[in-house]
Every structure is written in structure tokens, then in C-alpha cells.
PDB file of C-alpha atoms and ligand atoms in Angstrom:
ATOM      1  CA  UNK Q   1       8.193  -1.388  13.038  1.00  0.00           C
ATOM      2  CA  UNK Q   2       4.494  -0.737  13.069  1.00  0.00           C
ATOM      3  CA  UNK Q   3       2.682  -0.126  16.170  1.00  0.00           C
ATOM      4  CA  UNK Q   4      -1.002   0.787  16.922  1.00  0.00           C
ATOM      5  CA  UNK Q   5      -2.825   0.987  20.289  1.00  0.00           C
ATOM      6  CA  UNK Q   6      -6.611   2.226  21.041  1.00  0.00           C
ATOM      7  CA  UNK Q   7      -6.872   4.396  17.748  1.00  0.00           C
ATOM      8  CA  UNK Q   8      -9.975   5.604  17.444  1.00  0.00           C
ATOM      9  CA  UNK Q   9     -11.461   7.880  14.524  1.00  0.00           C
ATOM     10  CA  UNK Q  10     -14.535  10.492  14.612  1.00  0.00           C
ATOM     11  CA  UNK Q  11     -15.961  11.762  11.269  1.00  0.00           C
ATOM     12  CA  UNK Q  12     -18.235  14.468  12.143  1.00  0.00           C
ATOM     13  CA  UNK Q  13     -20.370  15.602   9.285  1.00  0.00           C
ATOM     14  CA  UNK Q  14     -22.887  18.642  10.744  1.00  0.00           C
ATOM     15  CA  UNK Q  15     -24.240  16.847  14.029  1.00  0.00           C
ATOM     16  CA  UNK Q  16     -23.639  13.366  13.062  1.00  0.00           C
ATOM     17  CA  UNK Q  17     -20.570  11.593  13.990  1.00  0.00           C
ATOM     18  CA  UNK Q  18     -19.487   8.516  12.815  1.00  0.00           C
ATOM     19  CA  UNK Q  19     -16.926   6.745  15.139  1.00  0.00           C
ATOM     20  CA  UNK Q  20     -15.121   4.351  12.102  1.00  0.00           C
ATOM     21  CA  UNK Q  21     -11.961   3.548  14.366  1.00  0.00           C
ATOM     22  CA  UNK Q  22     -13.426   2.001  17.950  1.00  0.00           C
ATOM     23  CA  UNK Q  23      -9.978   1.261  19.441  1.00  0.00           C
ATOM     24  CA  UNK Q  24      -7.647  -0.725  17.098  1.00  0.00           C
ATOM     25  CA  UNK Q  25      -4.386  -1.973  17.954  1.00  0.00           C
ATOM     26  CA  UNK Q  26      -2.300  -4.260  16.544  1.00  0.00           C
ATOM     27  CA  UNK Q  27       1.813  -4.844  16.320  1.00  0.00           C
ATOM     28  CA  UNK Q  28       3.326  -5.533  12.790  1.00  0.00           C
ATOM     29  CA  UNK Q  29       7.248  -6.857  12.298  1.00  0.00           C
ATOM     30  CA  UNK Q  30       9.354  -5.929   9.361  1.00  0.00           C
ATOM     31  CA  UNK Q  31       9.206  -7.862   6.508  1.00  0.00           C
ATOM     32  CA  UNK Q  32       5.679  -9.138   7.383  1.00  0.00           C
ATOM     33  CA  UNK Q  33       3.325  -9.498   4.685  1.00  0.00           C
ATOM     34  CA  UNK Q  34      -0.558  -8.623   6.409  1.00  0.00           C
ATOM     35  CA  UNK Q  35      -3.950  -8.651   4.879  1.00  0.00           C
ATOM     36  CA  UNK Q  36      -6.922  -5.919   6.474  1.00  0.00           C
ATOM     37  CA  UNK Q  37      -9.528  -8.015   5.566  1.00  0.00           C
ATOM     38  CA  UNK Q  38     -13.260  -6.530   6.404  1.00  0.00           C
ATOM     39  CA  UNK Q  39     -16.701  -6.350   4.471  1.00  0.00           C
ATOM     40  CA  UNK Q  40     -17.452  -2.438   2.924  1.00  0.00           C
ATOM     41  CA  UNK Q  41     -18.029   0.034   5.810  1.00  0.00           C
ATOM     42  CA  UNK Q  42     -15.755  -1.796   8.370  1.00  0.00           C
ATOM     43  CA  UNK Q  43     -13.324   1.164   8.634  1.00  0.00           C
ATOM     44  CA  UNK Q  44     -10.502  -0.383   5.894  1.00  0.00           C
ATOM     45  CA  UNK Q  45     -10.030   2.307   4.300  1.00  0.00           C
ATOM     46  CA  UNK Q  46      -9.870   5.206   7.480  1.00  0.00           C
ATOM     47  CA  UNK Q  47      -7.034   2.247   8.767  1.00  0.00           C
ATOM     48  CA  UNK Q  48      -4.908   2.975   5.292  1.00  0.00           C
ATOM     49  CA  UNK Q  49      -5.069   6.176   5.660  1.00  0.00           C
ATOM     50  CA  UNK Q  50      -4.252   6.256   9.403  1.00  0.00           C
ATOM     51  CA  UNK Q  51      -1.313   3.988   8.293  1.00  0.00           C
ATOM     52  CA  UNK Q  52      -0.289   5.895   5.303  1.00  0.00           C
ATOM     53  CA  UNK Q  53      -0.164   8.822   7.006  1.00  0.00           C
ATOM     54  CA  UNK Q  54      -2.511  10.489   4.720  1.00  0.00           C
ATOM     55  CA  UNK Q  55      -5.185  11.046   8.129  1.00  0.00           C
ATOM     56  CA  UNK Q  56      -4.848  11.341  11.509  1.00  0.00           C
ATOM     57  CA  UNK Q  57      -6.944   9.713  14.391  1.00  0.00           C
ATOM     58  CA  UNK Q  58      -8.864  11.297  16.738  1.00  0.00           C
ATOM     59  CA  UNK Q  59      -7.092   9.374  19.392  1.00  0.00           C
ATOM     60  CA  UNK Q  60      -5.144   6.537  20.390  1.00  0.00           C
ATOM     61  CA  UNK Q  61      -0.938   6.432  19.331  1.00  0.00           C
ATOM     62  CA  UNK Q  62       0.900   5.236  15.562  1.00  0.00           C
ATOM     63  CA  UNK Q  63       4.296   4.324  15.702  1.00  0.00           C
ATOM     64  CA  UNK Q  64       5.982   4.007  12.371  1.00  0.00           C
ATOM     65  CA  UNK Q  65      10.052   3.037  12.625  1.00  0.00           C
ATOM     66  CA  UNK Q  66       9.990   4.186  16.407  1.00  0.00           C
ATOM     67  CA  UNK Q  67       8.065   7.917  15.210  1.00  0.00           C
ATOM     68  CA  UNK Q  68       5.370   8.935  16.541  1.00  0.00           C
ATOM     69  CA  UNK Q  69       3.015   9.512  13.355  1.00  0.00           C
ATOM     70  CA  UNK Q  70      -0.172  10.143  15.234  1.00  0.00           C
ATOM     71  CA  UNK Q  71       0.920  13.295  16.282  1.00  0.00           C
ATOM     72  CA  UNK Q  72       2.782  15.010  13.342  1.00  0.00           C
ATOM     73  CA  UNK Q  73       1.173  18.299  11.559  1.00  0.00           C
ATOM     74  CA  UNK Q  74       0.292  18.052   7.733  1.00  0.00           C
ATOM     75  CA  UNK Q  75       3.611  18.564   6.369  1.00  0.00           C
ATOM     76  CA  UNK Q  76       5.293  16.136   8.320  1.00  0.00           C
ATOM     77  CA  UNK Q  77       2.910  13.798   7.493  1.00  0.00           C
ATOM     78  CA  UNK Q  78       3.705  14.528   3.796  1.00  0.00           C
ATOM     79  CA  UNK Q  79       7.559  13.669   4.504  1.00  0.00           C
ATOM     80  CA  UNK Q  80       6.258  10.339   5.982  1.00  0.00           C
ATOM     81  CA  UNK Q  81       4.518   9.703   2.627  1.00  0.00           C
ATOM     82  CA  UNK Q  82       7.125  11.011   0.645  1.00  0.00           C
ATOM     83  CA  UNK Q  83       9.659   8.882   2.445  1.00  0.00           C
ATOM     84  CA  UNK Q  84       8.428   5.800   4.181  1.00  0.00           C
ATOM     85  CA  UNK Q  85       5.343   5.028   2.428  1.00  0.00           C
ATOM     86  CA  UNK Q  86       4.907   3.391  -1.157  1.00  0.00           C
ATOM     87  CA  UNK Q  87       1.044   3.145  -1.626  1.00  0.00           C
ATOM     88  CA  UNK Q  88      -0.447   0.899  -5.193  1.00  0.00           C
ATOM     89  CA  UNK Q  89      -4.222   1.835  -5.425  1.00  0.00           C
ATOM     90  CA  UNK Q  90      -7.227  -0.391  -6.946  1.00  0.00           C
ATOM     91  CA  UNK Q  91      -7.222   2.669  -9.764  1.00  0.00           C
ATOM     92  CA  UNK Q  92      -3.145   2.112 -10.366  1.00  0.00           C
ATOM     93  CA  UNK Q  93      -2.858   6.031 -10.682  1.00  0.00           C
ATOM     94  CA  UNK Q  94      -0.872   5.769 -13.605  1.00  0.00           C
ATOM     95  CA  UNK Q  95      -0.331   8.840 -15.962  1.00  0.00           C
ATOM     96  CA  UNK Q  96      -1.638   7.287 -19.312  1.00  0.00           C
ATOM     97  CA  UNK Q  97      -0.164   8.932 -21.452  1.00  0.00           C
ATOM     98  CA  UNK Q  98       3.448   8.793 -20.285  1.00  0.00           C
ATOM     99  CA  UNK Q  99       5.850   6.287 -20.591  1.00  0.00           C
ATOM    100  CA  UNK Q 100       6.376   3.314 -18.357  1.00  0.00           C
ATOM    101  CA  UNK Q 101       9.502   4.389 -17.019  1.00  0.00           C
ATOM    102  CA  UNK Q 102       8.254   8.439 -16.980  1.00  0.00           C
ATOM    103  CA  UNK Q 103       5.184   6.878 -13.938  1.00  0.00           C
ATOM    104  CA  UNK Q 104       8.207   5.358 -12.351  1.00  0.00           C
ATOM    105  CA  UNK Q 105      10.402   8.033 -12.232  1.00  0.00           C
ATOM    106  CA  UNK Q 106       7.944  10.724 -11.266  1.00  0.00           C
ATOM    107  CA  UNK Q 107       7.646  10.648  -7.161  1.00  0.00           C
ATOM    108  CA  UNK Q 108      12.085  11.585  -7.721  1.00  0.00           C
ATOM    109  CA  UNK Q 109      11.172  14.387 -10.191  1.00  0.00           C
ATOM    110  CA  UNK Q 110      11.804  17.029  -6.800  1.00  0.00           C
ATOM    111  CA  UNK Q 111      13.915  15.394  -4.582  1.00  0.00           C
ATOM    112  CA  UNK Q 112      16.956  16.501  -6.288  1.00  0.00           C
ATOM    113  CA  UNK Q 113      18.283  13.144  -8.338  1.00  0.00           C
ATOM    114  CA  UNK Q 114      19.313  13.858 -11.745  1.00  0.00           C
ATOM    115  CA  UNK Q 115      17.769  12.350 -14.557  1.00  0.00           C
ATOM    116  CA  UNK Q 116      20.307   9.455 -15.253  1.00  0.00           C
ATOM    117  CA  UNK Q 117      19.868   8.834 -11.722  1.00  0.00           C
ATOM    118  CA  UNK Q 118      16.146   8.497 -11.877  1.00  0.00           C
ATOM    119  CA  UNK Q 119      16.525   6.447 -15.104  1.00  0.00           C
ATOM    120  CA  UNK Q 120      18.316   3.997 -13.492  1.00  0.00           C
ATOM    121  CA  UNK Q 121      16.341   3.518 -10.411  1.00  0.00           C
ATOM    122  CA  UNK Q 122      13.199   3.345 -12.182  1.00  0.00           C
ATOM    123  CA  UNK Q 123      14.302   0.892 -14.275  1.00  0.00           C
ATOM    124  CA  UNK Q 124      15.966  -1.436 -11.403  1.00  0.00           C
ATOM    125  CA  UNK Q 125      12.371  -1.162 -10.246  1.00  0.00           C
ATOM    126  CA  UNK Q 126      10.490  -2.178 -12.702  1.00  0.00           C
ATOM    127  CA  UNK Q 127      12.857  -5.151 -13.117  1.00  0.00           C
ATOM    128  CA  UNK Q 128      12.227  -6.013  -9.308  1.00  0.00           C
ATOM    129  CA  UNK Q 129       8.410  -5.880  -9.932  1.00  0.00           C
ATOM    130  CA  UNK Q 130       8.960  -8.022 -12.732  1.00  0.00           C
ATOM    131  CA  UNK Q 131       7.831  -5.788 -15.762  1.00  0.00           C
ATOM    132  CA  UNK Q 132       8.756  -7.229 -19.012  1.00  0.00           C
ATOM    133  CA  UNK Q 133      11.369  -4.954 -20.354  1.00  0.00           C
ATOM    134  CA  UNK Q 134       9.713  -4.516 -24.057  1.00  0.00           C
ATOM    135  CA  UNK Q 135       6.945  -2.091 -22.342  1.00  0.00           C
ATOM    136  CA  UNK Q 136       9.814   0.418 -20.464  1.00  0.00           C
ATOM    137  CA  UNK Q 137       8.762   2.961 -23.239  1.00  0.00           C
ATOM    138  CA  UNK Q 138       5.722   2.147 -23.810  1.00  0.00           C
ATOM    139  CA  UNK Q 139       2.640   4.632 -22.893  1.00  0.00           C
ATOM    140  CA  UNK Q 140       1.146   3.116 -19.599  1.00  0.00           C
ATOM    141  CA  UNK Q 141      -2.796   3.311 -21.315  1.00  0.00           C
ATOM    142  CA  UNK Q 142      -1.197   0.941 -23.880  1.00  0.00           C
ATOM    143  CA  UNK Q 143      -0.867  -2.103 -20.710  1.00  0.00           C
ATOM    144  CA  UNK Q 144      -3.410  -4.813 -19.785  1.00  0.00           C
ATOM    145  CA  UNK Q 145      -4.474  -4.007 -15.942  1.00  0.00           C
ATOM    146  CA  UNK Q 146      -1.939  -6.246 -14.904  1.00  0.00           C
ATOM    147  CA  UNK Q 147       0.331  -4.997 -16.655  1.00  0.00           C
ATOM    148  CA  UNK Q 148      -0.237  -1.184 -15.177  1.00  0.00           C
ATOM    149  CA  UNK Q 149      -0.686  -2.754 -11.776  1.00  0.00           C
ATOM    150  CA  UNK Q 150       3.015  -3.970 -11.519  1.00  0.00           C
ATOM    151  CA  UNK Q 151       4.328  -0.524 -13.010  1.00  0.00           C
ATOM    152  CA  UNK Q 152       2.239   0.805  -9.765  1.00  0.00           C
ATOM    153  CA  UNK Q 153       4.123  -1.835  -7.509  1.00  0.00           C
ATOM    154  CA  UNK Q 154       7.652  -0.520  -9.247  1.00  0.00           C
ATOM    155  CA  UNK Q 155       6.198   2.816  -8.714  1.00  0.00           C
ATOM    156  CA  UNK Q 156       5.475   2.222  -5.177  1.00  0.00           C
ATOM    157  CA  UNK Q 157       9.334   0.973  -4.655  1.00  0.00           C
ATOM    158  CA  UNK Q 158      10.774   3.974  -5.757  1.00  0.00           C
ATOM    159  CA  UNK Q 159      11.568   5.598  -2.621  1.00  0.00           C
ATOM    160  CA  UNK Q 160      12.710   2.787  -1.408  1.00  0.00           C
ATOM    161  CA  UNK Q 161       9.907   2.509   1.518  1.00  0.00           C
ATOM    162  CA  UNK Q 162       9.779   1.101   4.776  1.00  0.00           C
ATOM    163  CA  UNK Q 163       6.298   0.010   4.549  1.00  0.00           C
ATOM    164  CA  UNK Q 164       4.074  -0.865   1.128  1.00  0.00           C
ATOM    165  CA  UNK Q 165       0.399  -0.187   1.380  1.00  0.00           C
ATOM    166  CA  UNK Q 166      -2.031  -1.610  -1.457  1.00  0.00           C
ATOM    167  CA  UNK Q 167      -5.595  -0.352  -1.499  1.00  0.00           C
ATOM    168  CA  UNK Q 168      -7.729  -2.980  -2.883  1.00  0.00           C
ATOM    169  CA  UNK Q 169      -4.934  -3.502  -5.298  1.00  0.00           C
ATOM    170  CA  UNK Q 170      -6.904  -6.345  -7.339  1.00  0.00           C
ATOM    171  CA  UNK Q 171     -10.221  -4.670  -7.445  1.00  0.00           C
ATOM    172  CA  UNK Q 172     -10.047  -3.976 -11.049  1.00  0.00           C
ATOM    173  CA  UNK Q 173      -8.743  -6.825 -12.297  1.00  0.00           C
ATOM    174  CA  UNK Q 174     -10.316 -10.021 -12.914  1.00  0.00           C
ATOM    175  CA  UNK Q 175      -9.639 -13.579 -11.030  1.00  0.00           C
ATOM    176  CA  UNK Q 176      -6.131 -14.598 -13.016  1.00  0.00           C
ATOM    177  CA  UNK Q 177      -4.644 -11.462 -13.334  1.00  0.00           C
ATOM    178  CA  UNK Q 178      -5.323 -10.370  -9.252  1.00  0.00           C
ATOM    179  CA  UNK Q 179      -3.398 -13.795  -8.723  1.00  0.00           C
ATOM    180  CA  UNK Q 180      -0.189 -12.846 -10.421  1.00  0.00           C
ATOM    181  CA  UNK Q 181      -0.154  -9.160  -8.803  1.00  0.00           C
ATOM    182  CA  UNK Q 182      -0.345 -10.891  -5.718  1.00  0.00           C
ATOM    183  CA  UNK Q 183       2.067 -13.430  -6.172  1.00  0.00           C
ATOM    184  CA  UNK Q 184       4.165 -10.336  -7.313  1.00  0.00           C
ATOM    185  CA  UNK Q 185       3.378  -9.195  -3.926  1.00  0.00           C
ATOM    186  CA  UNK Q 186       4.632 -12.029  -2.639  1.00  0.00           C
ATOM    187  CA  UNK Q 187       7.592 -12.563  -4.386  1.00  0.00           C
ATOM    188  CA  UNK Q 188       8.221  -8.563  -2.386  1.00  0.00           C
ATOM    189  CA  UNK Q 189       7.505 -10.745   1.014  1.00  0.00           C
ATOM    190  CA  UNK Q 190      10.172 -13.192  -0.010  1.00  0.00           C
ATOM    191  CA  UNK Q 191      12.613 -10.046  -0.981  1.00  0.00           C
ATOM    192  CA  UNK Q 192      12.136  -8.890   2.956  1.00  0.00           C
ATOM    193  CA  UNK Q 193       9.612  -6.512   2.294  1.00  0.00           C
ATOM    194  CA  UNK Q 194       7.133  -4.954   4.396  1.00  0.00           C
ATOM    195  CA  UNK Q 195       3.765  -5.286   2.816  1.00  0.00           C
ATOM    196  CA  UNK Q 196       0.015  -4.362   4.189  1.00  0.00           C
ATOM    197  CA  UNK Q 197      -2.920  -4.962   2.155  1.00  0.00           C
ATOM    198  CA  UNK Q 198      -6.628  -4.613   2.081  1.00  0.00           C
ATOM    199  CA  UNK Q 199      -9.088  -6.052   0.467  1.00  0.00           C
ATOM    200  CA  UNK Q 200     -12.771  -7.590   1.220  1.00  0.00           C
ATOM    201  CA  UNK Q 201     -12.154 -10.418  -0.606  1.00  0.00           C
ATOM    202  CA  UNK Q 202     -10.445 -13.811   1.438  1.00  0.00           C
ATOM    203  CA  UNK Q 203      -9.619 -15.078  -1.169  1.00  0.00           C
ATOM    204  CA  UNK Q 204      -7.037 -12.465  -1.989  1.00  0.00           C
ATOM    205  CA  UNK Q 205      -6.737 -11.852   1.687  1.00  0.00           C
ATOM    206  CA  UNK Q 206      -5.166 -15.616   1.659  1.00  0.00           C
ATOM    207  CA  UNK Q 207      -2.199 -14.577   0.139  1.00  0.00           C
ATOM    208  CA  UNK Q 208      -0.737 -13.085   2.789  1.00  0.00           C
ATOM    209  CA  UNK Q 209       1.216 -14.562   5.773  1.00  0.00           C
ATOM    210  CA  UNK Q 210      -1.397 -12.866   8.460  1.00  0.00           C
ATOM    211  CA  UNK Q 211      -4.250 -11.685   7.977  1.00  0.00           C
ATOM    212  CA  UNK Q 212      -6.162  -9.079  10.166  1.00  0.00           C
ATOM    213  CA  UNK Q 213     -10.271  -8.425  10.557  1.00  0.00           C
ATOM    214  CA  UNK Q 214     -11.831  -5.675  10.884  1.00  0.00           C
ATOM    215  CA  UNK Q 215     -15.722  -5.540  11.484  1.00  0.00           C
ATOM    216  CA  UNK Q 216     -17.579  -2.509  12.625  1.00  0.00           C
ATOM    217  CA  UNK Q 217     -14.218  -0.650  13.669  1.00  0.00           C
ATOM    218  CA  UNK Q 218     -12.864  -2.913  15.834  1.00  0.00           C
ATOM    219  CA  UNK Q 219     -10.218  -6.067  15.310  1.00  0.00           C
ATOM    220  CA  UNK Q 220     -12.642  -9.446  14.800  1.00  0.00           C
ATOM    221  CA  UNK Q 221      -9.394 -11.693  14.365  1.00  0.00           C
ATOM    222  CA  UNK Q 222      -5.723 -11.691  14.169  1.00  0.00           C
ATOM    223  CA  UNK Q 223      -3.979 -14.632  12.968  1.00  0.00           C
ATOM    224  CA  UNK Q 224      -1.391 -16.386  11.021  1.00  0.00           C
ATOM    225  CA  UNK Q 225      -2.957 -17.434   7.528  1.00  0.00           C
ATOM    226  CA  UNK Q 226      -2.762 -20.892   7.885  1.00  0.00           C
ATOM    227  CA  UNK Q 227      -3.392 -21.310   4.166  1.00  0.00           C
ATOM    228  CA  UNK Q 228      -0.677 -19.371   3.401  1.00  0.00           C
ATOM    229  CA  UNK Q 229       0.462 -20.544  -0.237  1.00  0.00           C
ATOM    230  CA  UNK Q 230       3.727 -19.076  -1.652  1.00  0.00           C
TER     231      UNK Q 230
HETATM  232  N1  LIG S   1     -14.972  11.243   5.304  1.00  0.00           N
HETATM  233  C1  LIG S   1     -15.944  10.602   5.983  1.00  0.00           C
HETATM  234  N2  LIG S   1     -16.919  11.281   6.597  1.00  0.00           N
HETATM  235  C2  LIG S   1     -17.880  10.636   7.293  1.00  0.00           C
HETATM  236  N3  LIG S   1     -17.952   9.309   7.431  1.00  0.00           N
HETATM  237  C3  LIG S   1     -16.999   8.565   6.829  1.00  0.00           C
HETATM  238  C4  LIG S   1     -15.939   9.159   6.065  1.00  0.00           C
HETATM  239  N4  LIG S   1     -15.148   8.173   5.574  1.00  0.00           N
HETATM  240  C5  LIG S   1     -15.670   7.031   6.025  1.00  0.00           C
HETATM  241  N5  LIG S   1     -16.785   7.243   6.780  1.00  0.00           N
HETATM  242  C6  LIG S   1     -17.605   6.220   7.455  1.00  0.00           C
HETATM  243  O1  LIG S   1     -16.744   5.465   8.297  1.00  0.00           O
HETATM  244  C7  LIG S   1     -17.076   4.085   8.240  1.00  0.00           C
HETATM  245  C8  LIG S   1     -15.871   3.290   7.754  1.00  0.00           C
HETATM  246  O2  LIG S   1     -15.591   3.642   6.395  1.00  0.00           O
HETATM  247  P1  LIG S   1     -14.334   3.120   5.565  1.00  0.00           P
HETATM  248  O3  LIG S   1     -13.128   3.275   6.407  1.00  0.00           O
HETATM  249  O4  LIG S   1     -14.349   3.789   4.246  1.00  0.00           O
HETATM  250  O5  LIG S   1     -14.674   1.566   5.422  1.00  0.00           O
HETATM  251  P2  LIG S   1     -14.229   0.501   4.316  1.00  0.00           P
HETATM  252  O6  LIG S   1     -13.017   1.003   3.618  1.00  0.00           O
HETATM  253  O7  LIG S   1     -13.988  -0.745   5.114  1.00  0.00           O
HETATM  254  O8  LIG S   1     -15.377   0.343   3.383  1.00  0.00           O
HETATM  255  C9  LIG S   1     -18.289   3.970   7.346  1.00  0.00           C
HETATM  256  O9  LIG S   1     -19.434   3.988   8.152  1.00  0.00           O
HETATM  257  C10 LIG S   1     -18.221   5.233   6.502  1.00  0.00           C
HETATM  258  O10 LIG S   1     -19.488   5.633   6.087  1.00  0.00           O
HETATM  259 MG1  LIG S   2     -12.622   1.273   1.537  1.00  0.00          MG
END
């Protein structure tokens, strides 16, 4: 479903480069749940956008669902997002003053569903994420960070997505709360889903069913989580 060989990214800034990619490749199935795990500066976050299709490398190939990503132009690229890809970020990206079910429904507002239609599938979502029912109309700046981190997650299901990518999804929240988002991550593995995470922290990293290491722009370690607790 995923596949990545020799990518390599350049940032030039002026006369200084920075190479942040040195050659990463790596194979991932559907329905795998995989942790990026690497300290700050190891090239996480130029991977997730590589993988989001939100950048493009300098070199090497992306495959997402048998495309060719790596070599699209900027609006294809933005179809990818719009239609493969459901990202959660560490800052939830919520819209705080509208409704629960208004964040949810927003990514449909132009892809020609009506509004009963969009009702309805943002509500199945939020069920699936596990939202409790009482907040649908509540104002998302009235949730705890937990709270606004699953309504991200339902968010992120919207378009139905072949892949989810989470950002440091548990870097604002504190020790009990990251553990139930990523059980609720989890409980997305058990439901067949496609999930890739990053984080710098192993403990959250142990969540997942593989986790991958990045150091210094290159691959450290690949491996089944052996610790793997569902
Ligand atoms: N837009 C950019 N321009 C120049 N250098 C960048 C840019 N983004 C990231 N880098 C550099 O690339 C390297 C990897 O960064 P990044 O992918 O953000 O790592 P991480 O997310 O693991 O902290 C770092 O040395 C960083 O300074
Ligand atoms: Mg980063």
C-alpha cells in the first residue's frame, strides 16, 4: 500500500543545504499500525510530509495505493490529501468556536454532499472515534484535549482515507489522556485501519504494532514492537 525507496530531501536555504532525507525506504501493508519514532531534528516531520503528500522529495520514489506520489504537481498532490490522507495534528486544528459536528463535517463542505449527507457521516464518525454523544453540539473550545483530540481522529475519518497520519498526536496532552487517544488509535488498528504515527516519545511509540527509527535521516531500526499491548 505504502512504498518508499532511497528518498532523499534537500532544504536549501541561501547556500546552505540541509540533506534531512539520506535515503529512506521502507514497505508498509494495509491495516498496519507504525510508529516514526526519532529524537527532534531526525527528519520526522519532512517524512509526514513526504507521506502526506503535503512535500515532495528531492529524489528517490513514493508509492501510495500503486500511484506514484513522488512525482505529482501541487494540485494533484492536493487530491491525494483531499482523498487518501486523514492527518490529526499535536495542535488538533479544531475550529473553536464551531460545533463538534460543524469540525467534522467541514473537509465535505465542497465536495458536493448535501448537508443531511454530511450530518450523517460526521456523526457515524464521531461515534467510530468514540466521542460521547452529549458534546455533538457542543463548541469544540468547550472539550478537555482529549476530548478535541478524538473529534480530530473523527475528523481525520471523514473522507474515508486510505492511510491516517498523526503528527505528534499526544504532544499536548498529558500522560493519561495521550493513553486513551492512543488506545483510540488502536481500537482504528483493530477496525483494519491504516495508521502511521510519529512521535519522539517510546513510550507512545509502544503502542503501535511496528515501530520505525529514524536518526539523522536515515532508518536506525525497523521492527515489530514486541511490547505491543492492545
Ligand atoms: N523548511 C526547512 N528548511 C531548512 N531546513 C529544514 C526545514 N525543515 C526541516 N529542516 C531541517 O531538516 C532536519 C530534519 O527536520 P525535521 O524533519 O523537522 O525533523 P523532526 O521532525 O524529526 O524534528 C533538521 O535539521 C531541520 O533543521
Ligand atoms: Mg517534527
Amino acid at each position: 500500500m505504502i512504498e518508499c525507496k532511497n528518498l532523499v530531501k534537500i532544504y536549501k536555504n541561501g547556500d546552505v543545504e540541509t540533506m534531512a532525507l539520506k535515503g529512506v525506504s521502507f514497505h508498509i501493508e494495509e491495516g498496519e499500525f507504525v510508529a516514526i519514532i526519532g529524537p527532534s531534528g531526525s527528519g520526522k516531520s519532512t517524512l509526514m510530509h513526504i507521506l502526506g503528500a503535503l512535500d515532495s522529495p528531492t529524489s528517490g520514489e513514493y508509492f501510495l495505493d500503486g500511484q506514484e506520489v513522488s512525482k505529482l504537481n501541487d494540485d494533484e498532490l492536493s487530491e491525494i490529501r483531499k482523498n487518501k490522507i486523514g492527518f490529526v495534528f499535536q495542535a488538533f486544528n479544531l475550529l473553536p468556536r464551531a460545533t463538534v459536528l460543524r469540525n467534522v463535517m467541514l473537509p465535505l463542505l465542497y465536495t458536493g454532499t448535501s448537508q443531511q449527507e454530511r450530518e450523517e457521516q460526521a456523526i457515524k464518525c464521531l461515534r467510530y472515534a468514540g466521542m460521547e454523544e452529549s458534546k455533538f453540539h457542543n463548541r469544540s473550545n468547550q472539550l478537555s484535549g482529549g476530548q478535541m483530540q478524538r473529534v480530530a481522529i473523527a475528523r481525520a475519518l471523514i473522507n474515508n482515507p486510505s492511510i491516517i497520519l498523526a503528527d505528534e498526536p499526544t504532544g499536548n496532552l498529558d500522560t493519561k489522556t495521550s493513553h486513551v487517544v492512543m488506545q483510540a488509535f488502536q481500537e482504528l488498528h483493530r477496525k483494519g485501519h491504516t495508521i502511521i504515527l510519529i512521535t519522539h516519545e517510546q513510550e507512545i511509540a509502544e503502542f503501535a504494532r511496528r515501530i520505525i527509527s529514524v536518526r539523522d535521516g536515515v532508518i536506525e531500526k525497523d521492527a515489530i514492537n514486541e511490547k505491543y499491548h492492545a
